[in-house]
Structures are given as C-alpha cells and as structure tokens.
Amino acid sequence: MKYDVVIGLEVHVQIKTKSKMFCSCPASFGEEPNTSICPVCTGYPGVMPVPNYEAIKKTIIAGIMCGCEIPELSKFDRKSYFYPDMPKNYQITQYDLPFCQRGEIHIFGKGFSGNMMEEKYIHMTRIHLEEDVAKSVHFSTFSGIDYNRAGVPLMEIVSEPEISSADEAYAYLTTLKQIMQYAGISDCDMEKGQMRCDVNISLKPSGQIEFGTKIELKNLNSFRAIHRAINSEIERQQDILLSGGKLQQETRGWNDDRMTSYLMRVKESAHDYRYFPEPDLTPICFSKEDIENLKKELPELPEIKAKRFVSDYGLTEYDAAVITSEKNLADYFDDGAKKTSAPKILANWVISELLRELSNANISINEVKISSDDMAKLVNMISINTISGKIGKTVFAEMFETGKAPEEIVREKGLVQVSDEPEIESFVAKSIQENPMQVEQYKTGKTAVIQYFVGQVMKLSKGKANPQAVQKMLKSKLDA
Amino acid sequence: MNIDLKTLTISEASELLASGKISSVQLCSDYIERIEKIEPEIKAFVYFDKESVLKSAEESDIRRKKGEHFGSFDGIPVSVKDLICVKDQPCTCGSKMLKDVHSPYDATVVTRLKEKGFIIFGRNNMDEFAMGSTCENSSYYPTKNPWNLNRVPGGSSGGSAAAVAASEVPASLGSDTGGSVRQPAAFCGVVGLKPTYGRVSRYGLVAYASSLDQIGPIAKDVHDAAILLDMISGKDHLDSTSLDKEDVCFADVVKSAGNSLKGMKIGMPKEYYIEGALDESVFADIKQTEKLFKELGAEIVEVSLPHSKYALASYYIIATAEASANLARFDGIRYGHRSQDSNNLHELYLNSRKEGFGAEVKRRILLGTFVLSSGYHDAYYLKAQKVRTLIREDFNNAFKKCDLILSPISPCPPFEAGTLLDPLQMYLADIYTISVNLAGICGISVPSDIVKNLNVPLGIQLIGPAMGESKLLKAAKVFEDNRTIRKFVPNL
C-alpha cells in the first residue's frame, strides 16, 4: 500500500515592533522576568487595549508579500480559555475577519534532502494578528510566569494541507522566513521564539480523498528538526498503518536529541473558545488606496530579486538562490555588484569564500568587517589582473580579519601582480635554465609539462607573476 | 460662614471658594463631619480616607492662596463608584474577589478630575461588579435610600446616588451599563446622566459589559452634571472607543437654557405607555410631566420603538456574554482572592471564583458563558446583536420625528429593601433604561415628583440621540427649573 502524506503548517511569527500589541511596554527579548510589564499586559482590572498600528501594518505587508487578499474590514475578537499564561484569560486575536486571507508560497528547486522538488504553490488560508501569551517556567515545587512576552504582537500563518513532504515543509518555511526578513517583519529566530511552528500531519492511502487521522507535532525548535520530525512521523504512521494498526488523534512532542517523538496528549473534546468581537476595539478599515500605498513601500521579493540577479548580473540560478536566501546577504551582494564589471566573479567570491569564512567565524553578514565596496574592489583587482586569484585569497583573508581595504593590503605587502615583461622574462629564463630535463620532455612533445614551468615561475615570483603572461612567454621561449 | 451642605452644588461651592468665604479644608471637614454622622445609617461608602482628603484640601487651599489653583473647581470633593480606579486606593467593585486589590493607576476620568483640582473623596458602594438594581448585591452591606431607609437606593451605582442625595458629597461618578446611573439617581431624587457611548473614556473603569458601559455623573442638579461632563469627556488615547469632543461647553449650554422649550419636539414611545405596564404613581408622574412640557412650549409627538419588547432579552445576552470574558481575569493567579485549599490549578480556579464571586455575578457569568458556547452562539449572541441593530435603528427613526424622548426610568417607585429576590423581576425593572445603552445614545434622569405615602422620589428620563447631550441637558434644565422637587431634600 502506498500512502499520500498530507501536511499543514501553523506558524507563529513575532512581529518586530518597539512596543507590544496593545500597550506601550517594550517588546524586547531577554530582559529580567516581569520587568517589561504594565497594568495592560498583565490584565489589571479596568485596563483597555490600544492597538499597535505598526504591527497591523507589518501584518498587512506580510500578507501582500504572500499574495493574500486584504479585506477592507477587519476586526479583533476575544478567544476565551483559562491558563495562567493568559493575563485576561482571553486572548485578543482575530476570528472571522483576519487582516489577510488566501495567499501562497512558491516552492521549487532542490529540497533540503538534496532531491529535486516538484515546483508548486502552497496556499495559505489566512494570516491573522494576535497578542502573544506569557511564558510559564516550571520549577520543582512551583511554577513561575514571565509576563514580558505577554502582549508581544504575534502573527499566525495557517497553510492549507497541501504540503506533501518534509522537503516541501522545509522549503515553505525557509521561503516564509525569507519574506519576513526581507520585509523587516521579523528576524524569525526560532531559538528566541520569534518563529514557532506546529505541524499537522496525516497519511491516506494513495488516491483516497478523505484525510486520515491527524497528528499534531509540537516542540519543534529548528527547520532541521521540523524536517527530521516530519520524516520520522511519516515513518511512524506508515508502520502503524501497514501493520494494520489504527492511529488516534493526538499531539506529539519532538525530542530532537533522541530523534523520536513522544505522546503529549490524546485529543480531548474540542475546546470551546467562545469567540466574540472584542468590544474594546473598533473594527479596522483599509481602503484600496491604503493597500496601494503600502504596496509602493514593499521590498523586492526574494524570488524576484533572484531573477534579477540572473538577468542583470549573469548569475546562475543556483548562485542567485544562495545569495538571495538571506536579505542582508542579497543586499550586500547587490551593493557590491553595482561597483564591479565582474558580478559573476563577485558572486563566486561571496559564495565560496565569504560564506565559508562567515560560517567558520560563526557570524552573520551584518557583522562582517569587509564592506561591500571593498569586496567589489578586490574582485576588480583580480579581474583586471592587478593581483592573481591566488594572491586574492591572501588579501581576502586579511580583509576578513582586519577590515582593511584591499589596495592598502596589496600595497603594504607588495603583492601587485607582475606583468612587466623584463622581470617575468628573467624568471622564465631562470626556470628553463634550471630544468633541462623538463625542457627535453617538452621538446619531445609532452607539452603539458609547461604547467611545471609555470609553477616554477610563480614560485620564483612569490606568486606575483601574471600566470597568463608567464605561460605565453614560456611557450614562445620553449618553442623557439 | 456656615455651609448648608444639603443644598450645596458644585457651582455654588466654586463661587464660595472663589470669593474666599470658605476654604477647601472647611468644605471637606463639613462633609467629613456629615459622613461621620449619617453614614452609619446610609452606608453609601466602602472606602474613605479622611487624612488624605484633608491633606488634598490643604494643598488646594495653598494653591488658591498663591493664585495657582487648577481652575474654579479646585478643592471641591467628588466621590467615585467602587469600580473606578484611583491610584493606590482599593478598587473592589463591591466584591470579595478584589477585597485587597489596590489600583496601580488612575482611571482617565480620575486623572481629568485631579487635573482640575477636584478631590477624590471616597469610594461608593455598589452592586457587585455593577450587577444589580438595588445596591443590595454588594459584598459589604446594602446601601439605604436616604429618603426612606426601608427602601433601596437603586443600583448599581446606589452608593453614589445615596451619597449625593444624603449630601455626604456634592457629586459622584457612577457607571451605567443598563441604567445603573439613571435608575439610582431617580430612586434617590438626584440627577444622573448616561453620556453617549464613547463620550467618556472607559480606561480605568472595571468592565462589566464593554460595549454598553459608560461612566456618568450623579449630581444635585443638571448644571453640576453638565460641569462634570465637561471635565471628564473627550477623546482618550488609552480608550480607542472614545470620541472626540465637539467644541461646546455643556455648563454654558445649561446656564443659557432659558425657560422655554418652544420649538422642541418631545417624543413619547407608544410601546412605553401601555396599560398596566407602569405603577400608578409613575404613570401619573409621566402624565404630569407631559403636561408641563406642553406648557413650556414643547410639542409632544407619538413615536414608535417597535423592537422595545426584545430589548431586555437582547441586553441580558450581550451584557452577560461580555461580562463572562471581562470577569475571567479574576482567577486568583495574579491578584485578588485566591482560595487557600486547592491541590491543583483547576481547583485553584474553581475555588477562588466560587469563594470570591457572589450569586448574581455567578449567574451572569454562567448565562454569558452559555450564550457564547458553540451550538448556542448563533441562536443567542448573534441574534441578540441583530436585535441590537434593530433597536438602534428604532431610535434613529424616532429621532427623525422628535428631538428627545420622554420615558419613565423605572416602572415603579424604589423597591422595599430585601424584597426583590427574583432576579428575573429585577431584570424586568430595567426595561426603560437598557435600550439607551444598547443604542449607544444618551439619557438623563431628572427628579420629577415625590410619592407622598412612601416618601420616595420619582424621576423621569429624557433620551437624546448620539452626541445629543446639549439638547438633552438644556431640556433637562428647563424641566428641573419648573419642578418644585428640587427644593426638597431627604430629612437626615
């Protein structure tokens, strides 16, 4: 029996704003517990919410970037349930009139596992805005609640159950993250809880229309963990179904260290959240004109940017995808590319050298000491043969270390490539003189031995000789 | 000079202070003395801090001497209902649940009063969380009607109305969700104003039903009510449902009201005056009022509010639904009553709420939870919202034919204490006031007569369209000037 996998993702993204959703407390991370709080976000008697329009604007921008419809009328609702992390025992969220409806995420190319994915659009049901809840911390004999997080603006992004593999889920999430970062909506740092994801997953016999029993996966702390958890869950469900077993609707937690999931709870009777419109807030209206104005402010979508890099800079699709995977990296490259006639070489340097060093140093592109200007200069020096590619690597290493400009390093260390004929000529002559055996070989037709001479000349010139010039001169001397 | 507190209004006190004939300390001391004398009988207050009042009065007198007073009302005491937050004061909403809870901040209305130099004089008793019409649902003690101690003062702002009627304070701020300012004002023979929804910021008013709640003044006369409305109304960035203030001074409108209602059309809804719906005394009072309005030059027109009969049901669904969420935060986790014998979180919730809330509050929370439950939500809550829209339209249509609407406040005079035991009977008595809240419009209760054999006052209600307070106050003032009840005060 073959099974189809059906996955839906529910993603929560904290919106980057100065203050919380309904009060003026700072929406910061990592403060001492219960220091960024006020009567409003702790639900004191008599307080009222005041909406944060920056958060609303960013939600709408996220929606537009995901191709959502933005209804002219939206409103907030109350969702009731009792839990100590809920200051009011109801959450202000959106029920039937969210800010964004029906969007899509385009996925394509090579998946996380290395296999090619079928190009497709994953539809999203909606994006709505709500307030985050507080954080519970459990100690041995008691529990504590940190209300710093309570009231931080939170977007909930719900996908349709159209994802059919771990690779697709991974691609959906990275694309979503890219969009959020591109638009400055969120940094989507999962470790800081800025992005959280619940996975709903079920299997059904291939071709069957009705969905199978749905399992919810929680406690997923990285995209990698999500990929692993989905594959593990597909396997688990398949094993049960193939052995004639029956699945029960349940919520499972993922233990990434042990690479297994565990049962958290069997689905109790459905929660009754008793939604009703939030009477403390008036409905929010957006005219078509408001939306058009917001569209003018939109950043370029990563996918569009990648296409532009291919057409304008001659990058391969793969290189363009790597560079646009992160907005700051794409901007860095874009800036540099405008200042060089060899953007393709710049792309190679960024991908092979820069990204490797960033990863070794475990820092982000924002923290790199090399300016995009200097990176372009380095590439220019290589492309017009001021220095060789090999010297270039030495110069780059020092730039990465110190942030010095490449021309300064080259000048200080005397690394300028030697294309000057008399000087090269003396090295060439010396190499021919010192290696009679190789000369003999060349003369008997083993012309490939010329590379040996090139190596000798480079050694003599301490790498500064222009290899092309060397090769040309060697050839003329040896053929003479 | 000697101050006659029994008739003293805010505007008179302001003149006496300005002329230097009295000081704020003297004024407040006289009120304190009166409270100490009659409060054991009336029980209109739940919190009163003599020391801090006198300290504020001294500060006010110093400001005035230096000519640095915050306007003409600096040094005048005003009390608030026990659900309006005043920084560092308890705010218990008449409930055991919040017995030891102090407010960490001032309500916007309190900030605005303090900015004008008013002294927050104490906190008035009320039905627990504003749920009740008698002031007997307080977890402290019932408040008595100053006119007749065997009668209730009305509710839920019964403490505010009784305190003003008994001249323990010149004015008080109450809150009106379904008549809670207007009805006790009528029962106690004082003026009570329910402003248009959004006119006064609700920030710092502990919510009962957020889409209906509105803070309103209870005062000795229409002029004082207008003064207080001037002070507390206007847009507040902390309440996004609050409305901008138009460029008008209500106190001036009242002062220049004149003595004629010529050109004004007063509507009388035919649905309100059906045989047997009203107590004889109330019916007679309305008839007399109608006659007086005609004599004052107003034209009486019949109007229709066809959906009135659904107002009560609609109100008790919407109000309780909102209350069930608003009161969910009282769970013993962060503040308020926490049950001491609970073994787990679930028990802590159940026991804290069981011990902290009174019977009427529990009844309304249950009702509200029920009408929002899946499977019932559409049949009750959604239907009630639709009815609410129809009721609003009824008023819009009526106001095309008239300027103001005349109606009773309560179908009967103040109830005898301890007799209104059937909650449904109590809900039914709200019939003439709740529509105003559902429609979000404004209404005022003005003393109209005294029921001689019971020695209790009656009040009539004038209802105005949204933002129609100017017209409303003007008519109320002309009516007030032409009724003699103004001169009567309870014999205390």
mmCIF file with all atom_site columns, N, CA and C in Angstrom, chain B residues 185-187 189 268 273 278-294 300 406-414 444-452 456-462 479 482-485:
data_model
loop_
_atom_site.group_PDB
_atom_site.id
_atom_site.type_symbol
_atom_site.label_atom_id
_atom_site.label_alt_id
_atom_site.label_comp_id
_atom_site.label_asym_id
_atom_site.label_entity_id
_atom_site.label_seq_id
_atom_site.pdbx_PDB_ins_code
_atom_site.Cartn_x
_atom_site.Cartn_y
_atom_site.Cartn_z
_atom_site.occupancy
_atom_site.B_iso_or_equiv
_atom_site.pdbx_formal_charge
_atom_site.auth_seq_id
_atom_site.auth_comp_id
_atom_site.auth_asym_id
_atom_site.auth_atom_id
_atom_site.pdbx_PDB_model_num
ATOM 1   N N  . ALA B 1 185 ? -30.223 57.349 40.527 1.00 0.00 ? 185 ALA B N  1
ATOM 2   C CA . ALA B 1 185 ? -30.412 58.802 40.626 1.00 0.00 ? 185 ALA B CA 1
ATOM 3   C C  . ALA B 1 185 ? -31.901 59.104 40.820 1.00 0.00 ? 185 ALA B C  1
ATOM 4   N N  . ALA B 1 186 ? -32.751 58.424 40.030 1.00 0.00 ? 186 ALA B N  1
ATOM 5   C CA . ALA B 1 186 ? -34.195 58.631 40.152 1.00 0.00 ? 186 ALA B CA 1
ATOM 6   C C  . ALA B 1 186 ? -34.696 58.182 41.529 1.00 0.00 ? 186 ALA B C  1
ATOM 7   N N  . PHE B 1 187 ? -34.205 57.028 41.973 1.00 0.00 ? 187 PHE B N  1
ATOM 8   C CA . PHE B 1 187 ? -34.648 56.490 43.271 1.00 0.00 ? 187 PHE B CA 1
ATOM 9   C C  . PHE B 1 187 ? -34.232 57.390 44.434 1.00 0.00 ? 187 PHE B C  1
ATOM 10  N N  . GLY B 1 189 ? -33.656 60.809 44.055 1.00 0.00 ? 189 GLY B N  1
ATOM 11  C CA . GLY B 1 189 ? -34.042 62.203 43.850 1.00 0.00 ? 189 GLY B CA 1
ATOM 12  C C  . GLY B 1 189 ? -32.897 63.108 43.450 1.00 0.00 ? 189 GLY B C  1
ATOM 13  N N  . MET B 1 268 ? -42.972 60.551 22.628 1.00 0.00 ? 268 MET B N  1
ATOM 14  C CA . MET B 1 268 ? -43.396 59.584 23.647 1.00 0.00 ? 268 MET B CA 1
ATOM 15  C C  . MET B 1 268 ? -43.656 58.259 22.944 1.00 0.00 ? 268 MET B C  1
ATOM 16  N N  . TYR B 1 273 ? -46.094 53.151 26.990 1.00 0.00 ? 273 TYR B N  1
ATOM 17  C CA . TYR B 1 273 ? -47.195 53.613 27.836 1.00 0.00 ? 273 TYR B CA 1
ATOM 18  C C  . TYR B 1 273 ? -48.422 52.724 27.733 1.00 0.00 ? 273 TYR B C  1
ATOM 19  N N  . LEU B 1 278 ? -46.998 50.287 33.921 1.00 0.00 ? 278 LEU B N  1
ATOM 20  C CA . LEU B 1 278 ? -46.400 51.220 34.873 1.00 0.00 ? 278 LEU B CA 1
ATOM 21  C C  . LEU B 1 278 ? -47.194 51.284 36.167 1.00 0.00 ? 278 LEU B C  1
ATOM 22  N N  . ASP B 1 279 ? -46.459 51.477 37.248 1.00 0.00 ? 279 ASP B N  1
ATOM 23  C CA . ASP B 1 279 ? -47.089 51.734 38.529 1.00 0.00 ? 279 ASP B CA 1
ATOM 24  C C  . ASP B 1 279 ? -47.899 53.038 38.412 1.00 0.00 ? 279 ASP B C  1
ATOM 25  N N  . GLU B 1 280 ? -49.003 53.100 39.135 1.00 0.00 ? 280 GLU B N  1
ATOM 26  C CA . GLU B 1 280 ? -49.881 54.283 39.061 1.00 0.00 ? 280 GLU B CA 1
ATOM 27  C C  . GLU B 1 280 ? -49.142 55.587 39.307 1.00 0.00 ? 280 GLU B C  1
ATOM 28  N N  . SER B 1 281 ? -48.283 55.580 40.327 1.00 0.00 ? 281 SER B N  1
ATOM 29  C CA . SER B 1 281 ? -47.566 56.815 40.675 1.00 0.00 ? 281 SER B CA 1
ATOM 30  C C  . SER B 1 281 ? -46.669 57.253 39.519 1.00 0.00 ? 281 SER B C  1
ATOM 31  N N  . VAL B 1 282 ? -46.033 56.275 38.875 1.00 0.00 ? 282 VAL B N  1
ATOM 32  C CA . VAL B 1 282 ? -45.144 56.586 37.760 1.00 0.00 ? 282 VAL B CA 1
ATOM 33  C C  . VAL B 1 282 ? -45.948 57.101 36.574 1.00 0.00 ? 282 VAL B C  1
ATOM 34  N N  . PHE B 1 283 ? -47.069 56.442 36.311 1.00 0.00 ? 283 PHE B N  1
ATOM 35  C CA . PHE B 1 283 ? -47.916 56.845 35.197 1.00 0.00 ? 283 PHE B CA 1
ATOM 36  C C  . PHE B 1 283 ? -48.415 58.288 35.383 1.00 0.00 ? 283 PHE B C  1
ATOM 37  N N  . ALA B 1 284 ? -48.840 58.566 36.604 1.00 0.00 ? 284 ALA B N  1
ATOM 38  C CA . ALA B 1 284 ? -49.342 59.914 36.905 1.00 0.00 ? 284 ALA B CA 1
ATOM 39  C C  . ALA B 1 284 ? -48.228 60.944 36.740 1.00 0.00 ? 284 ALA B C  1
ATOM 40  N N  . ASP B 1 285 ? -47.051 60.569 37.163 1.00 0.00 ? 285 ASP B N  1
ATOM 41  C CA . ASP B 1 285 ? -45.900 61.474 37.068 1.00 0.00 ? 285 ASP B CA 1
ATOM 42  C C  . ASP B 1 285 ? -45.577 61.785 35.603 1.00 0.00 ? 285 ASP B C  1
ATOM 43  N N  . ILE B 1 286 ? -45.611 60.747 34.775 1.00 0.00 ? 286 ILE B N  1
ATOM 44  C CA . ILE B 1 286 ? -45.333 60.928 33.350 1.00 0.00 ? 286 ILE B CA 1
ATOM 45  C C  . ILE B 1 286 ? -46.381 61.855 32.725 1.00 0.00 ? 286 ILE B C  1
ATOM 46  N N  . LYS B 1 287 ? -47.642 61.635 33.091 1.00 0.00 ? 287 LYS B N  1
ATOM 47  C CA . LYS B 1 287 ? -48.732 62.464 32.544 1.00 0.00 ? 287 LYS B CA 1
ATOM 48  C C  . LYS B 1 287 ? -48.539 63.928 32.932 1.00 0.00 ? 287 LYS B C  1
ATOM 49  N N  . GLN B 1 288 ? -48.152 64.108 34.185 1.00 0.00 ? 288 GLN B N  1
ATOM 50  C CA . GLN B 1 288 ? -47.912 65.463 34.681 1.00 0.00 ? 288 GLN B CA 1
ATOM 51  C C  . GLN B 1 288 ? -46.726 66.103 33.956 1.00 0.00 ? 288 GLN B C  1
ATOM 52  N N  . THR B 1 289 ? -45.720 65.306 33.716 1.00 0.00 ? 289 THR B N  1
ATOM 53  C CA . THR B 1 289 ? -44.527 65.789 33.013 1.00 0.00 ? 289 THR B CA 1
ATOM 54  C C  . THR B 1 289 ? -44.875 66.188 31.577 1.00 0.00 ? 289 THR B C  1
ATOM 55  N N  . GLU B 1 290 ? -45.681 65.334 30.958 1.00 0.00 ? 290 GLU B N  1
ATOM 56  C CA . GLU B 1 290 ? -46.122 65.621 29.586 1.00 0.00 ? 290 GLU B CA 1
ATOM 57  C C  . GLU B 1 290 ? -46.817 66.987 29.527 1.00 0.00 ? 290 GLU B C  1
ATOM 58  N N  . LYS B 1 291 ? -47.668 67.185 30.530 1.00 0.00 ? 291 LYS B N  1
ATOM 59  C CA . LYS B 1 291 ? -48.426 68.432 30.607 1.00 0.00 ? 291 LYS B CA 1
ATOM 60  C C  . LYS B 1 291 ? -47.480 69.619 30.779 1.00 0.00 ? 291 LYS B C  1
ATOM 61  N N  . LEU B 1 292 ? -46.520 69.441 31.666 1.00 0.00 ? 292 LEU B N  1
ATOM 62  C CA . LEU B 1 292 ? -45.564 70.518 31.927 1.00 0.00 ? 292 LEU B CA 1
ATOM 63  C C  . LEU B 1 292 ? -44.757 70.850 30.665 1.00 0.00 ? 292 LEU B C  1
ATOM 64  N N  . PHE B 1 293 ? -44.319 69.814 29.959 1.00 0.00 ? 293 PHE B N  1
ATOM 65  C CA . PHE B 1 293 ? -43.567 70.049 28.723 1.00 0.00 ? 293 PHE B CA 1
ATOM 66  C C  . PHE B 1 293 ? -44.386 70.863 27.724 1.00 0.00 ? 293 PHE B C  1
ATOM 67  N N  . LYS B 1 294 ? -45.664 70.521 27.641 1.00 0.00 ? 294 LYS B N  1
ATOM 68  C CA . LYS B 1 294 ? -46.530 71.289 26.737 1.00 0.00 ? 294 LYS B CA 1
ATOM 69  C C  . LYS B 1 294 ? -46.602 72.739 27.169 1.00 0.00 ? 294 LYS B C  1
ATOM 70  N N  . ILE B 1 300 ? -45.507 67.663 21.873 1.00 0.00 ? 300 ILE B N  1
ATOM 71  C CA . ILE B 1 300 ? -45.440 66.233 22.204 1.00 0.00 ? 300 ILE B CA 1
ATOM 72  C C  . ILE B 1 300 ? -45.862 65.435 20.975 1.00 0.00 ? 300 ILE B C  1
ATOM 73  N N  . LEU B 1 406 ? -39.256 61.174 25.882 1.00 0.00 ? 406 LEU B N  1
ATOM 74  C CA . LEU B 1 406 ? -39.615 61.166 27.305 1.00 0.00 ? 406 LEU B CA 1
ATOM 75  C C  . LEU B 1 406 ? -40.017 59.748 27.693 1.00 0.00 ? 406 LEU B C  1
ATOM 76  N N  . SER B 1 407 ? -39.443 59.290 28.793 1.00 0.00 ? 407 SER B N  1
ATOM 77  C CA . SER B 1 407 ? -39.766 57.929 29.233 1.00 0.00 ? 407 SER B CA 1
ATOM 78  C C  . SER B 1 407 ? -39.622 57.833 30.746 1.00 0.00 ? 407 SER B C  1
ATOM 79  N N  . PRO B 1 408 ? -40.263 56.838 31.345 1.00 0.00 ? 408 PRO B N  1
ATOM 80  C CA . PRO B 1 408 ? -40.002 56.607 32.763 1.00 0.00 ? 408 PRO B CA 1
ATOM 81  C C  . PRO B 1 408 ? -38.581 56.063 32.927 1.00 0.00 ? 408 PRO B C  1
ATOM 82  N N  . ILE B 1 409 ? -38.084 56.067 34.133 1.00 0.00 ? 409 ILE B N  1
ATOM 83  C CA . ILE B 1 409 ? -36.804 55.421 34.435 1.00 0.00 ? 409 ILE B CA 1
ATOM 84  C C  . ILE B 1 409 ? -37.088 53.986 34.857 1.00 0.00 ? 409 ILE B C  1
ATOM 85  N N  . SER B 1 410 ? -37.986 53.870 35.803 1.00 0.00 ? 410 SER B N  1
ATOM 86  C CA . SER B 1 410 ? -38.323 52.560 36.356 1.00 0.00 ? 410 SER B CA 1
ATOM 87  C C  . SER B 1 410 ? -39.838 52.438 36.302 1.00 0.00 ? 410 SER B C  1
ATOM 88  N N  . PRO B 1 411 ? -40.358 51.240 36.087 1.00 0.00 ? 411 PRO B N  1
ATOM 89  C CA . PRO B 1 411 ? -41.821 51.103 36.044 1.00 0.00 ? 411 PRO B CA 1
ATOM 90  C C  . PRO B 1 411 ? -42.481 51.316 37.398 1.00 0.00 ? 411 PRO B C  1
ATOM 91  N N  . CYS B 1 412 ? -41.674 51.379 38.458 1.00 0.00 ? 412 CYS B N  1
ATOM 92  C CA . CYS B 1 412 ? -42.247 51.529 39.794 1.00 0.00 ? 412 CYS B CA 1
ATOM 93  C C  . CYS B 1 412 ? -41.344 52.375 40.670 1.00 0.00 ? 412 CYS B C  1
ATOM 94  N N  . PRO B 1 413 ? -41.849 52.866 41.803 1.00 0.00 ? 413 PRO B N  1
ATOM 95  C CA . PRO B 1 413 ? -41.004 53.630 42.727 1.00 0.00 ? 413 PRO B CA 1
ATOM 96  C C  . PRO B 1 413 ? -39.956 52.698 43.369 1.00 0.00 ? 413 PRO B C  1
ATOM 97  N N  . PRO B 1 414 ? -39.010 53.258 44.108 1.00 0.00 ? 414 PRO B N  1
ATOM 98  C CA . PRO B 1 414 ? -37.975 52.425 44.738 1.00 0.00 ? 414 PRO B CA 1
ATOM 99  C C  . PRO B 1 414 ? -38.562 51.230 45.478 1.00 0.00 ? 414 PRO B C  1
ATOM 100 N N  . ILE B 1 444 ? -30.837 60.991 30.472 1.00 0.00 ? 444 ILE B N  1
ATOM 101 C CA . ILE B 1 444 ? -30.663 61.658 31.768 1.00 0.00 ? 444 ILE B CA 1
ATOM 102 C C  . ILE B 1 444 ? -31.885 61.399 32.638 1.00 0.00 ? 444 ILE B C  1
ATOM 103 N N  . SER B 1 445 ? -31.617 61.258 33.912 1.00 0.00 ? 445 SER B N  1
ATOM 104 C CA . SER B 1 445 ? -32.688 61.073 34.879 1.00 0.00 ? 445 SER B CA 1
ATOM 105 C C  . SER B 1 445 ? -32.792 62.345 35.715 1.00 0.00 ? 445 SER B C  1
ATOM 106 N N  . VAL B 1 446 ? -33.983 62.937 35.726 1.00 0.00 ? 446 VAL B N  1
ATOM 107 C CA . VAL B 1 446 ? -34.185 64.182 36.469 1.00 0.00 ? 446 VAL B CA 1
ATOM 108 C C  . VAL B 1 446 ? -35.313 63.977 37.475 1.00 0.00 ? 446 VAL B C  1
ATOM 109 N N  . PRO B 1 447 ? -35.117 64.414 38.726 1.00 0.00 ? 447 PRO B N  1
ATOM 110 C CA . PRO B 1 447 ? -36.178 64.242 39.735 1.00 0.00 ? 447 PRO B CA 1
ATOM 111 C C  . PRO B 1 447 ? -37.465 64.924 39.278 1.00 0.00 ? 447 PRO B C  1
ATOM 112 N N  . SER B 1 448 ? -38.597 64.242 39.483 1.00 0.00 ? 448 SER B N  1
ATOM 113 C CA . SER B 1 448 ? -39.844 64.809 38.980 1.00 0.00 ? 448 SER B CA 1
ATOM 114 C C  . SER B 1 448 ? -40.918 64.930 40.053 1.00 0.00 ? 448 SER B C  1
ATOM 115 N N  . ASP B 1 449 ? -40.921 64.025 41.018 1.00 0.00 ? 449 ASP B N  1
ATOM 116 C CA . ASP B 1 449 ? -42.005 64.075 41.995 1.00 0.00 ? 449 ASP B CA 1
ATOM 117 C C  . ASP B 1 449 ? -41.628 63.274 43.237 1.00 0.00 ? 449 ASP B C  1
ATOM 118 N N  . ILE B 1 450 ? -42.490 63.354 44.222 1.00 0.00 ? 450 ILE B N  1
ATOM 119 C CA . ILE B 1 450 ? -42.310 62.524 45.410 1.00 0.00 ? 450 ILE B CA 1
ATOM 120 C C  . ILE B 1 450 ? -43.586 61.714 45.610 1.00 0.00 ? 450 ILE B C  1
ATOM 121 N N  . VAL B 1 451 ? -43.380 60.416 45.839 1.00 0.00 ? 451 VAL B N  1
ATOM 122 C CA . VAL B 1 451 ? -44.549 59.574 46.148 1.00 0.00 ? 451 VAL B CA 1
ATOM 123 C C  . VAL B 1 451 ? -44.836 59.770 47.635 1.00 0.00 ? 451 VAL B C  1
ATOM 124 N N  . LYS B 1 452 ? -45.884 60.532 47.911 1.00 0.00 ? 452 LYS B N  1
ATOM 125 C CA . LYS B 1 452 ? -46.110 61.029 49.276 1.00 0.00 ? 452 LYS B CA 1
ATOM 126 C C  . LYS B 1 452 ? -46.227 59.917 50.315 1.00 0.00 ? 452 LYS B C  1
ATOM 127 N N  . VAL B 1 456 ? -40.749 58.628 48.888 1.00 0.00 ? 456 VAL B N  1
ATOM 128 C CA . VAL B 1 456 ? -39.603 58.369 47.998 1.00 0.00 ? 456 VAL B CA 1
ATOM 129 C C  . VAL B 1 456 ? -39.779 59.208 46.742 1.00 0.00 ? 456 VAL B C  1
ATOM 130 N N  . PRO B 1 457 ? -38.655 59.595 46.128 1.00 0.00 ? 457 PRO B N  1
ATOM 131 C CA . PRO B 1 457 ? -38.742 60.419 44.928 1.00 0.00 ? 457 PRO B CA 1
ATOM 132 C C  . PRO B 1 457 ? -38.983 59.579 43.669 1.00 0.00 ? 457 PRO B C  1
ATOM 133 N N  . LEU B 1 458 ? -39.410 60.259 42.625 1.00 0.00 ? 458 LEU B N  1
ATOM 134 C CA . LEU B 1 458 ? -39.501 59.661 41.297 1.00 0.00 ? 458 LEU B CA 1
ATOM 135 C C  . LEU B 1 458 ? -38.669 60.517 40.353 1.00 0.00 ? 458 LEU B C  1
ATOM 136 N N  . GLY B 1 459 ? -38.241 59.894 39.253 1.00 0.00 ? 459 GLY B N  1
ATOM 137 C CA . GLY B 1 459 ? -37.523 60.675 38.256 1.00 0.00 ? 459 GLY B CA 1
ATOM 138 C C  . GLY B 1 459 ? -38.023 60.306 36.876 1.00 0.00 ? 459 GLY B C  1
ATOM 139 N N  . ILE B 1 460 ? -37.964 61.277 35.969 1.00 0.00 ? 460 ILE B N  1
ATOM 140 C CA . ILE B 1 460 ? -38.309 60.965 34.590 1.00 0.00 ? 460 ILE B CA 1
ATOM 141 C C  . ILE B 1 460 ? -37.007 60.864 33.789 1.00 0.00 ? 460 ILE B C  1
ATOM 142 N N  . GLN B 1 461 ? -37.120 60.209 32.650 1.00 0.00 ? 461 GLN B N  1
ATOM 143 C CA . GLN B 1 461 ? -35.952 60.082 31.789 1.00 0.00 ? 461 GLN B CA 1
ATOM 144 C C  . GLN B 1 461 ? -36.156 60.842 30.487 1.00 0.00 ? 461 GLN B C  1
ATOM 145 N N  . LEU B 1 462 ? -35.132 61.588 30.111 1.00 0.00 ? 462 LEU B N  1
ATOM 146 C CA . LEU B 1 462 ? -35.098 62.159 28.771 1.00 0.00 ? 462 LEU B CA 1
ATOM 147 C C  . LEU B 1 462 ? -33.993 61.441 28.017 1.00 0.00 ? 462 LEU B C  1
ATOM 148 N N  . PHE B 1 479 ? -36.804 71.728 32.490 1.00 0.00 ? 479 PHE B N  1
ATOM 149 C CA . PHE B 1 479 ? -37.745 70.900 33.261 1.00 0.00 ? 479 PHE B CA 1
ATOM 150 C C  . PHE B 1 479 ? -37.460 71.023 34.754 1.00 0.00 ? 479 PHE B C  1
ATOM 151 N N  . ASN B 1 482 ? -38.628 74.030 36.504 1.00 0.00 ? 482 ASN B N  1
ATOM 152 C CA . ASN B 1 482 ? -40.067 74.180 36.617 1.00 0.00 ? 482 ASN B CA 1
ATOM 153 C C  . ASN B 1 482 ? -40.732 73.100 37.474 1.00 0.00 ? 482 ASN B C  1
ATOM 154 N N  . ARG B 1 483 ? -39.917 72.273 38.084 1.00 0.00 ? 483 ARG B N  1
ATOM 155 C CA . ARG B 1 483 ? -40.437 71.301 39.039 1.00 0.00 ? 483 ARG B CA 1
ATOM 156 C C  . ARG B 1 483 ? -40.016 71.754 40.424 1.00 0.00 ? 483 ARG B C  1
ATOM 157 N N  . THR B 1 484 ? -40.864 71.576 41.391 1.00 0.00 ? 484 THR B N  1
ATOM 158 C CA . THR B 1 484 ? -40.539 72.074 42.726 1.00 0.00 ? 484 THR B CA 1
ATOM 159 C C  . THR B 1 484 ? -39.707 71.089 43.542 1.00 0.00 ? 484 THR B C  1
ATOM 160 N N  . ILE B 1 485 ? -39.589 69.841 43.076 1.00 0.00 ? 485 ILE B N  1
ATOM 161 C CA . ILE B 1 485 ? -38.908 68.816 43.872 1.00 0.00 ? 485 ILE B CA 1
ATOM 162 C C  . ILE B 1 485 ? -37.477 69.201 44.176 1.00 0.00 ? 485 ILE B C  1
#
